[in-house]
Coordinates of C-alpha atoms in Angstrom, one line a residue:
D1 CA 103.0 -40.0 -22.6
A2 CA 102.4 -40.1 -26.4
G3 CA 102.8 -43.5 -27.9
T4 CA 102.3 -47.0 -28.9
Y5 CA 100.9 -49.5 -25.9
T6 CA 100.5 -53.4 -25.8
A7 CA 98.2 -55.4 -23.8
E8 CA 99.4 -59.5 -23.2
V9 CA 97.8 -62.3 -21.4
V10 CA 99.8 -65.4 -20.8
N11 CA 98.2 -68.4 -19.9
K12 CA 99.0 -72.5 -20.2
L13 CA 97.1 -72.9 -23.4
G14 CA 99.1 -69.8 -24.7
T15 CA 99.6 -65.8 -25.6
S16 CA 97.4 -63.4 -26.8
S17 CA 98.2 -58.8 -27.0
C18 CA 96.8 -56.5 -28.7
S19 CA 98.4 -52.8 -29.1
T20 CA 96.9 -49.1 -29.5
E21 CA 98.2 -45.8 -29.8
L22 CA 97.8 -43.0 -27.7
Q23 CA 98.0 -39.4 -28.8
V24 CA 98.1 -35.9 -26.7
A25 CA 96.4 -33.1 -28.3
E26 CA 96.6 -29.4 -27.6
S27 CA 93.3 -28.8 -27.2
T28 CA 89.9 -30.3 -27.5
E29 CA 89.3 -29.2 -30.5
D30 CA 92.1 -32.1 -32.2
L31 CA 90.6 -34.9 -29.6
W32 CA 90.5 -38.3 -31.8
I33 CA 88.4 -41.0 -29.9
Q34 CA 88.6 -44.5 -30.0
P35 CA 85.4 -46.1 -31.4
E36 CA 84.3 -49.7 -30.2
W37 CA 86.9 -52.6 -31.4
C38 CA 87.0 -56.4 -30.7
I39 CA 90.9 -58.0 -30.4
V40 CA 90.7 -61.0 -33.3
G41 CA 93.8 -63.4 -32.9
G42 CA 95.4 -59.7 -30.8
M43 CA 94.6 -57.1 -34.3
V44 CA 92.4 -54.7 -33.3
G45 CA 89.2 -54.4 -35.1
K46 CA 88.8 -50.8 -36.4
P47 CA 91.1 -48.0 -36.4
M48 CA 90.9 -44.8 -34.8
K49 CA 88.7 -41.3 -36.2
K50 CA 88.5 -37.8 -35.4
K51 CA 86.0 -36.6 -33.1
E52 CA 83.3 -34.9 -35.0
K53 CA 82.2 -31.7 -33.3
K54 CA 78.5 -31.1 -34.0
E55 CA 77.5 -27.9 -34.7
E56 CA 74.9 -26.0 -33.4
P57 CA 72.2 -24.5 -35.0
P58 CA 72.4 -20.2 -34.9
K59 CA 70.4 -18.8 -31.9
D60 CA 67.1 -17.0 -32.5
P61 CA 67.7 -13.9 -30.6
E62 CA 63.2 -14.0 -30.3
S63 CA 63.7 -17.3 -28.8
A64 CA 66.8 -16.5 -26.8
R65 CA 64.4 -14.1 -24.9
T66 CA 63.3 -15.2 -21.8
E67 CA 59.2 -13.8 -20.4
P68 CA 59.9 -12.3 -17.2
K69 CA 58.5 -14.3 -14.4
E70 CA 55.8 -13.2 -12.6
P71 CA 57.1 -12.8 -9.2
K72 CA 54.9 -15.0 -6.5
R73 CA 51.9 -13.8 -5.1
T74 CA 49.6 -15.2 -2.2
R75 CA 46.6 -14.1 -1.8
S76 CA 45.1 -11.1 -0.2
L77 CA 46.0 -10.3 3.4
F78 CA 43.6 -8.6 5.5
D79 CA 45.7 -5.5 7.7
E80 CA 46.1 -7.0 11.3
N81 CA 45.2 -4.0 13.2
L82 CA 42.3 -4.4 11.6
R83 CA 38.8 -2.9 13.1
K84 CA 36.4 -4.4 13.4
Q85 CA 32.9 -2.8 15.7
F86 CA 31.4 0.0 14.1
V87 CA 28.8 2.0 15.5
A88 CA 26.2 5.0 13.3
K89 CA 23.3 6.8 14.8
E90 CA 20.5 6.2 13.4
R91 CA 19.6 8.0 9.6
E92 CA 22.9 9.0 9.6
E93 CA 25.7 7.6 7.6
A94 CA 26.6 4.0 9.1
R95 CA 30.2 3.1 7.5
I96 CA 32.4 -0.3 7.7
E97 CA 35.8 0.0 6.0
V98 CA 38.8 -2.9 5.7
T99 CA 42.4 -2.2 4.9
F100 CA 44.5 -4.5 2.8
S101 CA 48.3 -5.1 4.3
E102 CA 49.6 -5.4 0.7
D103 CA 48.0 -6.7 -2.1
V104 CA 44.5 -5.1 -3.8
P105 CA 42.5 -7.8 -4.1
D106 CA 40.6 -7.9 -7.6
E107 CA 37.3 -8.4 -6.1
V108 CA 35.3 -7.0 -2.8
I109 CA 32.2 -8.9 -2.0
W110 CA 30.0 -7.6 0.9
E111 CA 27.2 -9.4 2.8
Q112 CA 24.9 -9.1 5.6
M113 CA 23.8 -12.1 7.0
G114 CA 24.3 -14.1 4.1
K115 CA 23.3 -12.0 1.3
A116 CA 25.2 -10.0 -0.5
V117 CA 25.0 -6.3 -0.2
Q118 CA 24.7 -4.3 -3.8
E119 CA 25.2 -0.7 -4.5
S120 CA 21.2 1.1 -4.6
K121 CA 20.7 4.9 -5.1
T122 CA 17.4 4.4 -4.0
K123 CA 19.0 2.8 -0.7
G124 CA 21.7 5.3 -0.2
I125 CA 24.4 2.7 -0.2
S126 CA 27.8 2.6 -2.0
F127 CA 31.0 0.9 -2.0
E128 CA 34.2 3.5 -2.1
R129 CA 38.0 2.8 -2.0
E130 CA 41.0 5.1 -1.2
G131 CA 44.1 3.1 -1.7
N132 CA 44.2 -0.2 0.2
T133 CA 41.4 1.1 1.8
F134 CA 38.1 -0.2 1.0
A135 CA 34.1 1.0 2.7
L136 CA 30.5 0.2 2.5
V137 CA 29.1 3.0 2.9
I138 CA 25.3 3.1 4.2
K139 CA 23.6 7.1 3.4
D140 CA 20.8 6.7 5.8
A141 CA 21.2 4.3 7.8
T142 CA 18.4 2.9 10.1
M143 CA 17.7 0.0 12.9
K144 CA 17.7 -2.8 10.1
D145 CA 21.0 -2.4 8.8
A146 CA 22.4 -3.2 12.7
G147 CA 24.1 -7.0 12.6
E148 CA 27.1 -8.9 10.7
Y149 CA 28.7 -8.0 7.6
V150 CA 31.8 -9.9 6.1
C151 CA 33.8 -8.9 3.4
I152 CA 35.1 -11.3 0.7
A153 CA 38.4 -10.9 -1.4
R154 CA 39.4 -12.4 -4.2
D155 CA 41.7 -12.8 -6.7
K156 CA 43.7 -15.8 -9.0
W157 CA 45.7 -16.4 -5.9
G158 CA 42.5 -17.5 -3.8
S159 CA 40.2 -15.6 -1.0
N160 CA 39.8 -14.6 2.3
K161 CA 36.9 -13.2 4.4
Q162 CA 36.3 -11.0 7.8
A163 CA 33.7 -10.5 9.5
F164 CA 32.7 -7.1 11.0
R165 CA 30.0 -6.1 13.3
L166 CA 27.5 -2.9 12.8
T167 CA 25.8 -1.4 16.0
M168 CA 23.2 0.9 15.6
K169 CA 21.9 3.5 17.5
K170 CA 18.6 5.5 18.4
G171 CA 19.2 9.1 16.8
G172 CA 17.8 12.0 18.7
V173 CA 18.9 15.9 18.4
R174 CA 20.8 16.7 22.1
K175 CA 21.8 20.5 22.4
L176 CA 24.4 19.8 25.1
A177 CA 25.7 16.5 26.2
K178 CA 29.1 15.0 27.5
P179 CA 30.8 12.5 25.8
E180 CA 29.8 9.1 25.0
W181 CA 32.3 6.1 23.6
F182 CA 30.8 4.4 21.0
L183 CA 34.2 2.4 20.7
T184 CA 37.0 2.5 22.4
P185 CA 40.8 1.7 20.9
E186 CA 42.2 -1.8 22.1
S187 CA 45.7 -3.2 22.9
I188 CA 47.4 -5.3 21.1
T189 CA 50.5 -6.4 20.0
V190 CA 52.2 -6.0 16.8
T191 CA 55.8 -6.7 15.1
K192 CA 59.0 -4.5 15.7
G193 CA 58.9 -2.0 12.4
T194 CA 55.4 -2.3 11.5
A195 CA 52.3 0.3 12.2
A196 CA 50.4 0.1 15.2
K197 CA 46.8 1.7 14.2
F198 CA 44.1 3.1 17.3
Y199 CA 40.6 3.7 16.6
A200 CA 38.6 5.6 19.1
E201 CA 34.8 6.9 18.0
V202 CA 33.1 9.2 20.8
D203 CA 29.9 11.7 20.3
S204 CA 29.2 14.7 22.2
A205 CA 27.3 18.6 21.7
P206 CA 29.6 20.4 21.4
A207 CA 31.9 18.1 19.3
P208 CA 35.0 16.6 21.9
T209 CA 38.2 17.5 21.9
V210 CA 40.6 14.0 21.5
D211 CA 43.8 13.9 22.8
W212 CA 45.9 11.0 22.6
L213 CA 48.7 10.5 25.2
H214 CA 51.7 8.1 25.7
N215 CA 53.0 7.3 29.0
K216 CA 51.4 10.2 30.4
K217 CA 52.7 12.4 27.9
T218 CA 50.1 14.2 25.2
L219 CA 51.2 13.0 21.4
Q220 CA 51.8 15.8 18.5
G221 CA 50.6 14.8 15.0
G222 CA 53.8 14.5 12.5
G223 CA 56.6 12.3 11.7
L224 CA 56.1 9.4 13.3
Y225 CA 52.5 9.7 15.0
T226 CA 49.6 10.4 12.5
I227 CA 46.6 11.7 14.6
E228 CA 43.2 12.4 12.5
H229 CA 39.8 12.5 12.7
K230 CA 36.7 11.4 10.2
G231 CA 33.1 12.3 11.8
R232 CA 32.9 10.6 15.2
V233 CA 35.7 8.0 14.4
Y234 CA 39.1 9.2 15.9
K235 CA 42.9 7.8 14.6
L236 CA 46.1 7.4 16.2
E237 CA 48.6 5.3 13.8
I238 CA 52.0 4.7 15.3
G239 CA 54.8 4.2 11.9
K240 CA 56.9 2.0 12.3
V241 CA 57.5 0.8 16.2
T242 CA 60.2 0.2 18.3
E243 CA 60.3 -0.4 21.7
R244 CA 60.0 2.8 22.6
E245 CA 56.6 3.4 21.7
A246 CA 55.7 -0.1 23.5
G247 CA 53.9 1.2 26.9
D248 CA 50.4 2.3 28.6
Y249 CA 48.4 4.3 26.3
K250 CA 45.8 7.0 27.1
V251 CA 42.8 8.5 24.4
I252 CA 40.5 11.5 26.8
A253 CA 37.7 12.7 25.5
H254 CA 36.5 16.0 26.6
N255 CA 34.0 19.5 26.0
S256 CA 31.9 21.5 27.9
M257 CA 30.6 19.3 29.3
G258 CA 32.8 16.9 30.8
E259 CA 35.1 14.0 30.3
I260 CA 35.8 10.5 29.5
T261 CA 39.1 8.5 29.4
S262 CA 40.0 4.8 28.0
D263 CA 43.0 3.3 28.8
F264 CA 45.0 0.8 26.2
K265 CA 48.3 -0.8 25.4
L266 CA 51.2 -1.4 22.7
T267 CA 53.3 -4.5 23.4
L268 CA 55.9 -6.0 20.7
K269 CA 55.7 -9.9 19.7

């Protein structure tokens, strides 16, 4: 296809033409380009010139390094199975716990009735943390400590808040007493593959034995099920929930003085 090409224009008043040359290069390095030109009396106004290759400045290895992008995060979220009701006895320790599902906030603030709660050795108020769980602890609680508490979680992505209620009960020494519920498990709905947590709080003298049942079968700790207690608070945690774990549950607390039960359900979304 290389060679000379001529364009000719004809009308009643005359003829005009111009010619150009087509060259075929073996590679892009040998390309020639035709600059702007005009036709005057059929002549090409400017000759062709070789395409100039732009030389790029050497890359600085330091500037070539890209800074790692910080992963996109959202504000810290409270665990969906969060316990929101707490009960304590007068002159005993009161504890309000909050667990975060993934990211731990940079700052956790506690408020009671709209006022910030401060740590105080004289008042026996302290803040504790274990992993993703934060706690407000009142060592020697009184009836005045009852009421609504708010936990505020803050980080540079925003803030979240969650309300809790602390109920105080009159203290007293009891030699023998049948179990009494302070808190019973709530029926919950969770997403398949996530964990489910249930809480029960019970008091008795002597201390009760607490059993957890699923579809009338007693559960044993280990593997999929975690069964533990701290003081009067008993917890059943079920790891990755499937259709097999959904259904009816029961918790039984009993001692030599009697027995009490509470039923609840676990369903999947």
